[in-house]
Every structure is written in C-alpha cells, then in structure tokens.
Short mmCIF file of C-alpha atoms in Angstrom, two decimals:
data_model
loop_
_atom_site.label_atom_id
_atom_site.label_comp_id
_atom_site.label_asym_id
_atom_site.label_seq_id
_atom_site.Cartn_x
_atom_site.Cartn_y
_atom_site.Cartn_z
CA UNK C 1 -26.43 -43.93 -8.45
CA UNK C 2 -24.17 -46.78 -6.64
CA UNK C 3 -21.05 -47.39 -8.20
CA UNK C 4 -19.30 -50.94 -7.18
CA UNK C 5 -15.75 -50.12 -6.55
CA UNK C 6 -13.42 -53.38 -6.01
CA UNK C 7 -11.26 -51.34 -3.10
CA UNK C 8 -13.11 -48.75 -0.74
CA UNK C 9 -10.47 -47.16 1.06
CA UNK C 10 -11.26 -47.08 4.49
CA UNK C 11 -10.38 -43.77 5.80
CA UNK C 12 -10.70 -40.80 3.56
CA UNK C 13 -9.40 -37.51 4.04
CA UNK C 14 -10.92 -34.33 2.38
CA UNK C 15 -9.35 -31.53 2.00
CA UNK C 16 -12.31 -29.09 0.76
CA UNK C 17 -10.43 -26.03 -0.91
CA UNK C 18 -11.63 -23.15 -2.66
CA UNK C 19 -14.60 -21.49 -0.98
CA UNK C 20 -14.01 -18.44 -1.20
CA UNK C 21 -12.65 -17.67 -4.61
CA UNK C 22 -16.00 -19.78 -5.50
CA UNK C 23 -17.32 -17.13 -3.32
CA UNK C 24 -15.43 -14.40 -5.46
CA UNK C 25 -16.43 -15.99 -9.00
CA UNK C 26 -20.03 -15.85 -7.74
CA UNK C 27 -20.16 -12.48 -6.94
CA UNK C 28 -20.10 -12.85 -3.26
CA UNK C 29 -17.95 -11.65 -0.55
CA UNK C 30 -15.26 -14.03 0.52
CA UNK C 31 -16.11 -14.97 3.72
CA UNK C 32 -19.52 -16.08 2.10
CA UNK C 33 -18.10 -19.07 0.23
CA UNK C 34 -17.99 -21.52 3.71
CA UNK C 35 -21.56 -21.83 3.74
CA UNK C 36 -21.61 -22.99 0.30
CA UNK C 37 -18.82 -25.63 1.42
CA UNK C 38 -21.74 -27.34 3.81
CA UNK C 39 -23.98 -29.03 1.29
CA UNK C 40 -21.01 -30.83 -0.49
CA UNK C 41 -20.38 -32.57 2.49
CA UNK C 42 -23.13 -33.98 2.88
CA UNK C 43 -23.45 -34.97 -0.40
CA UNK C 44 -20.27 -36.33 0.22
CA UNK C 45 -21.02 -38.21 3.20
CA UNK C 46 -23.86 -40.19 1.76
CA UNK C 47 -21.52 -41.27 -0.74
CA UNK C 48 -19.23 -42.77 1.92
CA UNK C 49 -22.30 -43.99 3.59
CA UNK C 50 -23.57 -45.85 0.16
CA UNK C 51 -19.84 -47.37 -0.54
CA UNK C 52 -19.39 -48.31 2.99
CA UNK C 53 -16.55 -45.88 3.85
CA UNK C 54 -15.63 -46.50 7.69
CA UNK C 55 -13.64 -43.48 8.27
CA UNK C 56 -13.77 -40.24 7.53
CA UNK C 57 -11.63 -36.88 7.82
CA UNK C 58 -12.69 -33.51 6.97
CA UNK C 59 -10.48 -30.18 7.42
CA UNK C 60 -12.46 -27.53 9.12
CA UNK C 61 -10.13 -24.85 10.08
CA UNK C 62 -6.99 -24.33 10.58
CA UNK C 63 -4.99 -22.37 13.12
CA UNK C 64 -2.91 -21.26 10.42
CA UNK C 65 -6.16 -20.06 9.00
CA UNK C 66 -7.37 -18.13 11.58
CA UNK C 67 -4.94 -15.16 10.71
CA UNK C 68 -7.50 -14.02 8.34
CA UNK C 69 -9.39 -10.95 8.75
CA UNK C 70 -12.15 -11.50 11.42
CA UNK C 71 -15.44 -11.55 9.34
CA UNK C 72 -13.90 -14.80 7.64
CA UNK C 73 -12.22 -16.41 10.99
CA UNK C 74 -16.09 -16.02 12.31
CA UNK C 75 -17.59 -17.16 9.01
CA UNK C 76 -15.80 -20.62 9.02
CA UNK C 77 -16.31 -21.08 12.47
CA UNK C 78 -20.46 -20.54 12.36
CA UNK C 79 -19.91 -23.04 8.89
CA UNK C 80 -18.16 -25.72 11.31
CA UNK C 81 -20.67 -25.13 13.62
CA UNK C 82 -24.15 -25.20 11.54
CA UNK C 83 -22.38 -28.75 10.26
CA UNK C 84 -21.93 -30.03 13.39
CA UNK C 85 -25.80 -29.37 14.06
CA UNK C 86 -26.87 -30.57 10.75
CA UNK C 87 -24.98 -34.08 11.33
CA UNK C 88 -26.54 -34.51 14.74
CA UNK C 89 -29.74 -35.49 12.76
CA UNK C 90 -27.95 -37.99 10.90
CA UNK C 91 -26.01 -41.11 11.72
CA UNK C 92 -22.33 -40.82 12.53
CA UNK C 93 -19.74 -41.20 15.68
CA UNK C 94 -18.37 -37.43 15.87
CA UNK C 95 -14.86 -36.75 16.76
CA UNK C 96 -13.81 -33.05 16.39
CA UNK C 97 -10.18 -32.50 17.22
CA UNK C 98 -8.67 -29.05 17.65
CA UNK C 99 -7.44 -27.07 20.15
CA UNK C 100 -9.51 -26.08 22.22
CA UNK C 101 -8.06 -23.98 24.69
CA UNK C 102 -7.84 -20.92 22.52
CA UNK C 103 -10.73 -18.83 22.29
CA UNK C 104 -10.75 -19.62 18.24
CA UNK C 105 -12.29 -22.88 18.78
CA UNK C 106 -16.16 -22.74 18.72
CA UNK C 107 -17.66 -23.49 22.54
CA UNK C 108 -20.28 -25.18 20.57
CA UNK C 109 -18.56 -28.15 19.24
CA UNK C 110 -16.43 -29.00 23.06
CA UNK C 111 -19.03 -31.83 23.27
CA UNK C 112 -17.50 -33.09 20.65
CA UNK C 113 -13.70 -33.45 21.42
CA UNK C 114 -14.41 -36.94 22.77
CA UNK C 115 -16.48 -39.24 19.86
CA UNK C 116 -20.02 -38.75 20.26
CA UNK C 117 -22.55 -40.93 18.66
CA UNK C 118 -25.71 -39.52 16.37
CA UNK C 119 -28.56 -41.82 15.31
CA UNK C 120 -26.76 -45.57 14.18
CA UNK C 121 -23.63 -44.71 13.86
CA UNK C 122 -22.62 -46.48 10.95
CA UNK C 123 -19.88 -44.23 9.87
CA UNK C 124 -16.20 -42.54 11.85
CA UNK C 125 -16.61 -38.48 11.09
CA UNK C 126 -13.27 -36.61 11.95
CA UNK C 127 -13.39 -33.28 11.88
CA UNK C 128 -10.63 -31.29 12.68
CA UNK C 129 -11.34 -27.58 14.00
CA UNK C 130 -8.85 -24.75 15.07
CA UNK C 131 -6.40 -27.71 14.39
CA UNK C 132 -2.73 -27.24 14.01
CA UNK C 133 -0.14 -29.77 13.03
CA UNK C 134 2.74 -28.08 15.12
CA UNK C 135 -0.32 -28.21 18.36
CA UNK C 136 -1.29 -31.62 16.83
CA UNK C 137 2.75 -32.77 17.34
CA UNK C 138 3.48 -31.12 20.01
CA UNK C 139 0.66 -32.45 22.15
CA UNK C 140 2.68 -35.92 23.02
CA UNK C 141 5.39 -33.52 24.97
CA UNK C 142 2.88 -31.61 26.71
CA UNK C 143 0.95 -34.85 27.95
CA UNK C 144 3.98 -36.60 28.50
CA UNK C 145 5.21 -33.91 30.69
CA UNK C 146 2.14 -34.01 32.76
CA UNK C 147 2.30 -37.57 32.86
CA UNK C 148 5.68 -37.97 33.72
CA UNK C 149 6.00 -40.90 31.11
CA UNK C 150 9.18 -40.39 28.94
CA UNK C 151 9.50 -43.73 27.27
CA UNK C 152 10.53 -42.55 23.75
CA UNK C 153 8.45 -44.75 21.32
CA UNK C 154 5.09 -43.59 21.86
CA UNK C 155 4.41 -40.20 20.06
CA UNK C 156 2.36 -41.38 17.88
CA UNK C 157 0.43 -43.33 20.52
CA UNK C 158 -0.07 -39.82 22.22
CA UNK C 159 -0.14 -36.83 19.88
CA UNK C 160 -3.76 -35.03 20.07
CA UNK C 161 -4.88 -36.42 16.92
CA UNK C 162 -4.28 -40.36 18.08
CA UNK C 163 -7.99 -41.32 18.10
CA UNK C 164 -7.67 -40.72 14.32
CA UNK C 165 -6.77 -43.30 12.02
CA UNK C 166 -4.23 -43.75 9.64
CA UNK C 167 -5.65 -42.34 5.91
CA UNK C 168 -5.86 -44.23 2.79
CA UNK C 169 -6.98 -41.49 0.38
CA UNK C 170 -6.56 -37.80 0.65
CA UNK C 171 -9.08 -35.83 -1.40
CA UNK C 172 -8.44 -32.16 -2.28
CA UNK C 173 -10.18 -30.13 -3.87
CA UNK C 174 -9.68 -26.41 -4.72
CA UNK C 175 -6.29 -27.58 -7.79
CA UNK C 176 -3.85 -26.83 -5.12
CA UNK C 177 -1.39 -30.14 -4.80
CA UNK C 178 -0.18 -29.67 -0.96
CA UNK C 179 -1.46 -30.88 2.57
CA UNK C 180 -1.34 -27.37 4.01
CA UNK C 181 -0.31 -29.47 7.64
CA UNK C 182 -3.09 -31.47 7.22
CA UNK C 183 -2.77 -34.69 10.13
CA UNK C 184 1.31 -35.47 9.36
CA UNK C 185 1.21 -38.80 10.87
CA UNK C 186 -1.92 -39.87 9.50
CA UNK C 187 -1.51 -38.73 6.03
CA UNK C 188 2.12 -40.39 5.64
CA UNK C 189 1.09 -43.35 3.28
CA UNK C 190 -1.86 -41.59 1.93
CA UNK C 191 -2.22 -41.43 -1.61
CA UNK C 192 -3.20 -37.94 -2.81
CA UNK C 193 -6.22 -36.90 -5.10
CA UNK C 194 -6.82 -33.39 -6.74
CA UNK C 195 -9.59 -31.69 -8.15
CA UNK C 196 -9.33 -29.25 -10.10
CA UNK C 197 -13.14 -28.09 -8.80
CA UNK C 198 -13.39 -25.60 -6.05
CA UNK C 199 -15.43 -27.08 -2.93
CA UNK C 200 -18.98 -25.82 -3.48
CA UNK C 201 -18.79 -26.95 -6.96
CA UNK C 202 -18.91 -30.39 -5.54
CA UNK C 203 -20.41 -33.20 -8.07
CA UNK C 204 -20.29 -36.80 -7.00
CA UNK C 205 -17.86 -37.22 -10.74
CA UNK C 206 -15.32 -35.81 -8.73
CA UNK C 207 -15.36 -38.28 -6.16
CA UNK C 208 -15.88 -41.16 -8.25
CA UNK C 209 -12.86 -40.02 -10.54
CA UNK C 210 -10.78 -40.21 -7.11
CA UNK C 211 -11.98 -43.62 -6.08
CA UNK C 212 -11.47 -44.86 -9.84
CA UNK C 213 -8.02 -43.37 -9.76
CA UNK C 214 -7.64 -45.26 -6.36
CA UNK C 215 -8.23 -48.73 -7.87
CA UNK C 216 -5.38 -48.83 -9.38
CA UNK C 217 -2.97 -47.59 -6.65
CA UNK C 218 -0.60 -50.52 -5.60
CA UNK C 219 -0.71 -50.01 -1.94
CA UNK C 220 2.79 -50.71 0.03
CA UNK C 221 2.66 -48.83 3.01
CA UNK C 222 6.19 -48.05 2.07
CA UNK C 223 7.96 -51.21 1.44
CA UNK L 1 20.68 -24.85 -20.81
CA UNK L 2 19.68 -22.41 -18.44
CA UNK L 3 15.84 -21.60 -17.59
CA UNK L 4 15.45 -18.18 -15.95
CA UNK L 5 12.54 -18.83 -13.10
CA UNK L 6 10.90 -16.09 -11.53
CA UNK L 7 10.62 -17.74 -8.92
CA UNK L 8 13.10 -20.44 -7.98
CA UNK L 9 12.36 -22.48 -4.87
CA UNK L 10 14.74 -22.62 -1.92
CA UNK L 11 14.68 -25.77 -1.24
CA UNK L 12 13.75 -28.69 -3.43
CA UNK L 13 12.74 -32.21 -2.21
CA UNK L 14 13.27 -35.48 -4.27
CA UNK L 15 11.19 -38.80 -4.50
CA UNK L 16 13.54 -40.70 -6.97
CA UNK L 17 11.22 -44.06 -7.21
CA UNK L 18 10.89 -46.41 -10.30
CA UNK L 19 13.89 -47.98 -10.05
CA UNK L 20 12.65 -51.11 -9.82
CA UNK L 21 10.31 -50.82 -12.47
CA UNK L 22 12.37 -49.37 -14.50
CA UNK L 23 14.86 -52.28 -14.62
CA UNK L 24 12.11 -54.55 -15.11
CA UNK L 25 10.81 -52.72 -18.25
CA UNK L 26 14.73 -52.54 -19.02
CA UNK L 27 15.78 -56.19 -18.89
CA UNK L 28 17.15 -56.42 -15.95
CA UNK L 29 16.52 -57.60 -12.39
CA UNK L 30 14.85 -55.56 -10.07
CA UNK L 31 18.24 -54.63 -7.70
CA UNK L 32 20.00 -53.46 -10.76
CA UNK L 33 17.80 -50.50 -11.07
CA UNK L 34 19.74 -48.39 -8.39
CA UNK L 35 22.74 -48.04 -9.68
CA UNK L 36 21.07 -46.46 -12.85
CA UNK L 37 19.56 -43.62 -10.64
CA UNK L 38 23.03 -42.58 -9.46
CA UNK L 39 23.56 -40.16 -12.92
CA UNK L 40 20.15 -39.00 -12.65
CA UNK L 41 20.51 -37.41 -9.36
CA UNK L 42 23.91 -35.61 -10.36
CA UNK L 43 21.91 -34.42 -13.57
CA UNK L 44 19.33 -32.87 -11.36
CA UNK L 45 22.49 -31.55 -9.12
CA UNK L 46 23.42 -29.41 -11.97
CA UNK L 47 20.33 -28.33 -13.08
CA UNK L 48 19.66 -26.83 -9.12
CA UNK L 49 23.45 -25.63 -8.85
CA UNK L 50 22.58 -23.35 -12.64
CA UNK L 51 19.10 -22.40 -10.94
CA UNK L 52 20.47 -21.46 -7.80
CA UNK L 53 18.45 -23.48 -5.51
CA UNK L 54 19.92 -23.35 -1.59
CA UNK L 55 19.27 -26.87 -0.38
CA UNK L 56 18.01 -30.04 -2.07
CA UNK L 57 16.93 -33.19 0.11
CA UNK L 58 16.88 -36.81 -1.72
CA UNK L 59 15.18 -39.62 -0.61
CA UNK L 60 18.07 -42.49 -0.39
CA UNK L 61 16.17 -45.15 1.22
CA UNK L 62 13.93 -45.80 4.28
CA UNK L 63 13.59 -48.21 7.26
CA UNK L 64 10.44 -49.30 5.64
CA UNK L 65 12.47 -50.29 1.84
CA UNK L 66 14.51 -52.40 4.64
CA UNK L 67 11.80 -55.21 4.73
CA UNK L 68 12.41 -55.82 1.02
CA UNK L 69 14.89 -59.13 -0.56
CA UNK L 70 18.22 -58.87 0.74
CA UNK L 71 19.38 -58.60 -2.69
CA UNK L 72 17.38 -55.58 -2.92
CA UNK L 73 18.68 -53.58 0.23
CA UNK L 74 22.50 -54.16 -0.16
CA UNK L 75 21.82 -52.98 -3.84
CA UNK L 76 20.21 -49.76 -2.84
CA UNK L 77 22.72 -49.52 0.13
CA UNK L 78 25.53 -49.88 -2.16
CA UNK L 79 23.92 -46.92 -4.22
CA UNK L 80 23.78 -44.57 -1.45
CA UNK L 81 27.50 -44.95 -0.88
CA UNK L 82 28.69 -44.75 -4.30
CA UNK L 83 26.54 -41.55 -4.61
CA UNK L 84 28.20 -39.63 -1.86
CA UNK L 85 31.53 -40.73 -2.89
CA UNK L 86 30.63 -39.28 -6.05
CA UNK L 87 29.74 -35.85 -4.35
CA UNK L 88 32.47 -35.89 -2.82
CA UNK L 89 34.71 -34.55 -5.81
CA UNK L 90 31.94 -31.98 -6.29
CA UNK L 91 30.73 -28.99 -4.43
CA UNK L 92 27.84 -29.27 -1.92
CA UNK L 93 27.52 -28.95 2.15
CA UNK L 94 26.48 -32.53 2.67
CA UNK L 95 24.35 -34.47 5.46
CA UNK L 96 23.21 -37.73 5.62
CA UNK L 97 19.86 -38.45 8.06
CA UNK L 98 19.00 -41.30 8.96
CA UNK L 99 19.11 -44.05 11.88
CA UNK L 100 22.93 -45.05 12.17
CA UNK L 101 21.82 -47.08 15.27
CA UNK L 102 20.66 -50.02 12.95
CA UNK L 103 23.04 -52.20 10.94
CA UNK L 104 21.51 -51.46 7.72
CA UNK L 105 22.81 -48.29 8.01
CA UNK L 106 26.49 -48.03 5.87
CA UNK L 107 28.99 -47.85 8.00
CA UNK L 108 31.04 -45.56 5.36
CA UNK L 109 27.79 -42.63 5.37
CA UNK L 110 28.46 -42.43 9.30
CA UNK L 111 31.21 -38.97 8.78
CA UNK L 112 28.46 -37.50 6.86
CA UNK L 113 25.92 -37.77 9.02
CA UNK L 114 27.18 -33.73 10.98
CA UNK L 115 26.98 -31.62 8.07
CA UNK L 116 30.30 -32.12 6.00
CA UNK L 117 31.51 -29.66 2.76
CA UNK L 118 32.46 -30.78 -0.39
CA UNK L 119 34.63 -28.12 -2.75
CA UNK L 120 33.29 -24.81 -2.81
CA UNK L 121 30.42 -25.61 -1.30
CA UNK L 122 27.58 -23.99 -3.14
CA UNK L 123 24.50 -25.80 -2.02
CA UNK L 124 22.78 -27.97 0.61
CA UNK L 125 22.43 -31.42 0.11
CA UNK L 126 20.58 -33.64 2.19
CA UNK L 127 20.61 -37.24 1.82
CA UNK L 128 17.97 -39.40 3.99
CA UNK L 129 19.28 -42.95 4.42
CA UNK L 130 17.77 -45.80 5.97
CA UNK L 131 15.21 -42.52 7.16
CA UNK L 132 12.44 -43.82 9.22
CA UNK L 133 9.43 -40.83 9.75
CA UNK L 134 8.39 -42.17 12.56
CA UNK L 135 11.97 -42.85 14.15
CA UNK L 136 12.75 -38.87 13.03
CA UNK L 137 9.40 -38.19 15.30
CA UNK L 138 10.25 -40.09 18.20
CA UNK L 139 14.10 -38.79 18.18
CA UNK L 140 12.60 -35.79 19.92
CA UNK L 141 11.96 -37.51 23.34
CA UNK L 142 14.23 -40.15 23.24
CA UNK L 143 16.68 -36.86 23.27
CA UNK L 144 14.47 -35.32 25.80
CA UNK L 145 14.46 -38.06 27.93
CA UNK L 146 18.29 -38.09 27.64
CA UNK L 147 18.38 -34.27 28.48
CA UNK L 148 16.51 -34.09 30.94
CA UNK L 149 14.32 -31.46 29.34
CA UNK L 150 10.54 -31.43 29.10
CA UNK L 151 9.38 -28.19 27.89
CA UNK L 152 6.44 -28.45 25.54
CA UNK L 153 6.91 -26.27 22.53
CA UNK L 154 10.05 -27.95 20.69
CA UNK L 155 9.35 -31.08 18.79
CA UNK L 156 9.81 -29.84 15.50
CA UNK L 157 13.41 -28.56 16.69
CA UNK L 158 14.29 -32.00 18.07
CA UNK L 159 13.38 -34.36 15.72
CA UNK L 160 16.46 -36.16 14.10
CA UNK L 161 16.13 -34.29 10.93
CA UNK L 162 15.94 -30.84 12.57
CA UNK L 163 18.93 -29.69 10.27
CA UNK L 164 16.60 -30.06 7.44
CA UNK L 165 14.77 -26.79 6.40
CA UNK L 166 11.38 -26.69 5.13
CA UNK L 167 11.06 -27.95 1.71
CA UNK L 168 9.59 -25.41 -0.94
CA UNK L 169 8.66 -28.29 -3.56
CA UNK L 170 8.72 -32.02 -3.45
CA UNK L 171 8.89 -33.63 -7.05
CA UNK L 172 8.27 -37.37 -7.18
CA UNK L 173 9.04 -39.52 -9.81
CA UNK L 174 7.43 -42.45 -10.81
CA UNK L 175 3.79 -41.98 -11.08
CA UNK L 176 2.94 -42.15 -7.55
CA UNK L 177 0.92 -39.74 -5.39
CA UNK L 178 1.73 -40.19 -1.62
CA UNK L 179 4.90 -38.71 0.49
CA UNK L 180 5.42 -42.21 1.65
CA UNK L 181 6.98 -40.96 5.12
CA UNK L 182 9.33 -38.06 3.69
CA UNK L 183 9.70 -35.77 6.40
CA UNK L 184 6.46 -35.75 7.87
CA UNK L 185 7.83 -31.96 9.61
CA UNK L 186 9.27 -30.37 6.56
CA UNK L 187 6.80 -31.61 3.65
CA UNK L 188 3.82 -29.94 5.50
CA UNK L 189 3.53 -26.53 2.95
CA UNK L 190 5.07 -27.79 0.41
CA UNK L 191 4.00 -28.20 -3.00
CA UNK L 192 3.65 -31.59 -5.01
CA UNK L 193 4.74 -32.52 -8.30
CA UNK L 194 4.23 -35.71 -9.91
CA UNK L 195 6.87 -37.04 -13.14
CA UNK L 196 5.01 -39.87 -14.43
CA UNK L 197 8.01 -41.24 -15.58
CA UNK L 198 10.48 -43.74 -13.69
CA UNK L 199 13.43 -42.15 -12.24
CA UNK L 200 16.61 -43.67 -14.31
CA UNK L 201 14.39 -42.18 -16.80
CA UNK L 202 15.11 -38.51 -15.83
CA UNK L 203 14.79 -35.72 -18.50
CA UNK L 204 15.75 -31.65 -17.87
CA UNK L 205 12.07 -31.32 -19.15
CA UNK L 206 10.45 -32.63 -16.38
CA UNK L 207 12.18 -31.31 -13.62
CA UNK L 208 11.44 -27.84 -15.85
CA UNK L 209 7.97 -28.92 -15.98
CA UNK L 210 7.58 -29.05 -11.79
CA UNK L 211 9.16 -25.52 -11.96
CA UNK L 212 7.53 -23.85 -14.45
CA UNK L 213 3.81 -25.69 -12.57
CA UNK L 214 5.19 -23.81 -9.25
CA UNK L 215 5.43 -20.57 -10.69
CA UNK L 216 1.86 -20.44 -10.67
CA UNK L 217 1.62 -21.75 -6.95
CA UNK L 218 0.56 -19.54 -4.28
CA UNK L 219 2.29 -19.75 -1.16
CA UNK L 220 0.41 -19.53 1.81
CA UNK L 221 1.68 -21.31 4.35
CA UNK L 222 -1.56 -22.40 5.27
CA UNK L 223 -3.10 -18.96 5.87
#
C-alpha cells in the first residue's frame, strides 16, 4: 500500500511509548516489551522510505530512563543495539546522539555518534540514546567553555543535538500527550500526534491517521 | 462552582490562541479579537484561585507574532497592558518575561518584569510578552559572558525565564497541537491538553475537561 499524501513532513519524530505495559498485557515481564518495539520500526521506516520522508527521529533511551531497575536499563540498551545492527543492512545515514561518556551508553553504537552511512543512504535516521535534554542543553556551555567562544547567539548552533534538524511532526505513541524532554529545540514548532496504540502494536493506520491529520495543519512556524 | 480535584496541578500553563479566528467567525477584523480574550483569562484566574493552583503562566505574545500587520501587534500589545492593569486591582504575585530590549516590548509592562504583588497575593502569575524561546535560551550566555562565569551545569538556571517553575499542565486553546516555542525548559514533563475551541470562546467546562483528563495522567518525569 502507497498512500499519496499532498504534504510529507520532512522530519518526523517518534516517540514509541508503551512497551512494556504491552509487555505486561501480554503476559511478559516488563523489560521484555523493547524487543517487541524493534519490528515497528522498521515497519515504520519503510513507510518513510515509500513517502519520501528525509528525516527521521526516534527516542531510544533516555537518561531519565535509566533509573529503572537494571534488567530493564540493560534490556533497552541490547533493543537499541540489535536496531542499530539490523539497520546496517539497510539504507540510511545513522546519527545516534547521546551521551556518551557515561557508562549507560552502549560501546556498541560510539561509531555512530558522528553520521555514518549504510547501503544508499536515501533516508536521515536520528536516534537518540542515553540522551538527556538538560545534557542535550547544557552541551553549548560545556563546548563553549572549552572553546573559549562566548558570543551569546549561538546555542542552538552548538548544543549536542545540532546535527539534528528542526521536526515537523512528532509521533507518539503509547496515549500519553507529553514530550517527556524529547529534543526542546527541535520539537518547538512541531505539531504533536498521539496514538492511543502502545508501540509494538504498531499498524501502518496509525501512521497514516497522523500524516492525514497532518494535511490539514496550517503550518506558521509561529507567526 | 467549585470542582474538588484529587489532584490539582501546581502549576498550569496557557496557550490562549484563536483570537484571530475567532473575530473572523465573529464579524470582526482580525486585531479585534484580543481584546475579547482579556475576560477569558480572568475567568480562568478564578477558576485556578477556587482550585488552588500555585502558579499559572499565559502566553501574551511572542517575538515570532511580531512579524505579523502592524495593526495586529499594537492590538495584541495593547491587550497585554490592559490585562495587567486589570490584575492589578486583584490578587496575584505578578511577572512579566519577555525581551524588554526590543521596542515592541510596552514600555508600561517594564515594573513588572521583577516579580511584583498584587492584593493579597494568592497565586503566581506569569505573563510571557513579546517571549522569544530561543532569546530565553541564549539569555544564559549572554549573562555568562557578562559574568564572567563559565561553569557547565547551569543553563536551565540562567535562561531569562528562570523564575518560571516547571509547568504541571499546558492547555491550549484553539485546536492546535504544537507548543509553538512556550518555554522550551519548563514544558519538557508536562502534560498537553487540547480545547478545540477558540479562546474568546472559553467555557468552565473545558478547562474542567483538561483537569479531570490529568487526573488520569501518570507523572513520571520521564522515568
């Protein structure tokens, strides 16, 4: 199935929610719900491939998120992981952005942290791991101090999530209706989509409903 | 009419849009829409003084709304200022935030613009007016650069609207689904509501309606 849409939005964020009280309605253990969460985005990214998406953003983990109990910090990090080495056999240019210099973020994906390209190309893949929005912010001071550059209208230019666009759609899934620090800067003219769904129930619908939705959006960037 | 809420949020953020659409539906011309979202935002005053909510941030207008018709801006200018001269024969702790270093900034908001108390006080009120996000980012090392002091770990206590707590709930009127740049820093756990209906349109109902949705929420703060 190819659905025309009039407006792609460029950049889309995802925001996929709800793993593991999928994980709980299935009769799994919580921490078993991330692997579920892989599949979807792949689905997902072939539909961005088919509608000619250029960008696009996924949330991995959080740093906020990793003060869960252990056996689900290590079972999203193996899920980030395992998707990282299933989209290395597909085409994409990679950027993972987190912080790396805690021991949270995988070793695996460092290769990563500056855009690497698989097979053609053909679409931007964001995806932000051990991420923080305060680390994501805070970044510009850091690097500024370092730099000894203190002109005051660059932070944007220079906070550790610059190589990402801005978004045009945010997708969330899970029914919760927040950004739960998801990229500040990038997500300030972004219009928001929810679905109800939780993440592994991923159906293409769901995505179509958001891009319908999107049609019909009078974009003003503000003004 | 007083709703008793389990759970009542601290602090309650405002998107007032539809103005403009609103006078258009109405009969009028587009700038005559502000001054009929003046009432509205004492209405919702009331309501949050009977609920006891602590602080309550409105959106005046931003940097960006700046770029509209002339006509336009010294209408919603003119708004601003008659709202807080309203207030002021009312009880709140007021503060206006925004960038007083432009001209489109009213002169006559400048005393409110260090935290200022009205009557008994009772509750916060914060007011952003001609609010840029990316000019409350970038306040942080401008003032940096002024004091001399590079340390790494305190953007989000330098940015212009520092004084400004994190918001709770944002409620946005008007049908549309982005933050368009309110407080990039403050909106980041917060929850959304959407009023489908324009803001000089305001009912109790749906400001109940956003409350009685977030009693269901569950607050993580990202964890």
């Amino acid at each position: 199935m190819i659905i025309n849409f009039k407006r792609v939005p460029k950049h889309i964020g995802i925001i996929p929610d709800g793993n593991r009280r999928w994980a709980l309605n299935n009769g799994f253990n919580k921490q078993d719900g991330y692997d579920y969460g892989i599949d979807p985005g792949f689905k997902l990214y072939e539909l961005c491939l088919e509608l000619g998406v250029e960008e696009l953003t996924l949330y991995g983990f959080t740093q906020d998120n990793t003060k869960r109990p252990a056996i689900q910090t290590k079972a999203f990090q193996k899920a980030c992981v395992d998707a990282v080495e299933k989209l290395a056999n597909r085409d994409a240019d990679l950027l993972v952005v987190g912080n790396t210099s805690s021991p949270l973020f995988p070793k695996e994906l460092i290769p990563y942290t500056k855009r690497v390209k698989f097979g053609k190309g053909l679409i931007k893949v964001n995806f932000l791991v051990n991420y923080g929005w305060n680390w994501d912010l805070n970044y510009t001071l850091k690097n500024k101090a370092f730099e000894g550059d203190w002109s005051h209208d660059s932070l944007i230019k220079s906070i550790a999530s610059s190589d990402i666009s801005r978004m045009d759609l945010i997708v969330r899934w899970g029914g919760r209706r927040r950004l739960s620090g998801f990229l500040p800067v990038q997500s300030i003219y972004a219009d928001f989509f929810i679905v109800d769904d939780l993440w592994p129930d991923f159906k293409p619908e769901q995505f179509y409903n958001a891009l319908n939705w999107y049609q019909d959006q009078d974009i003003t960037l503000g003004g």
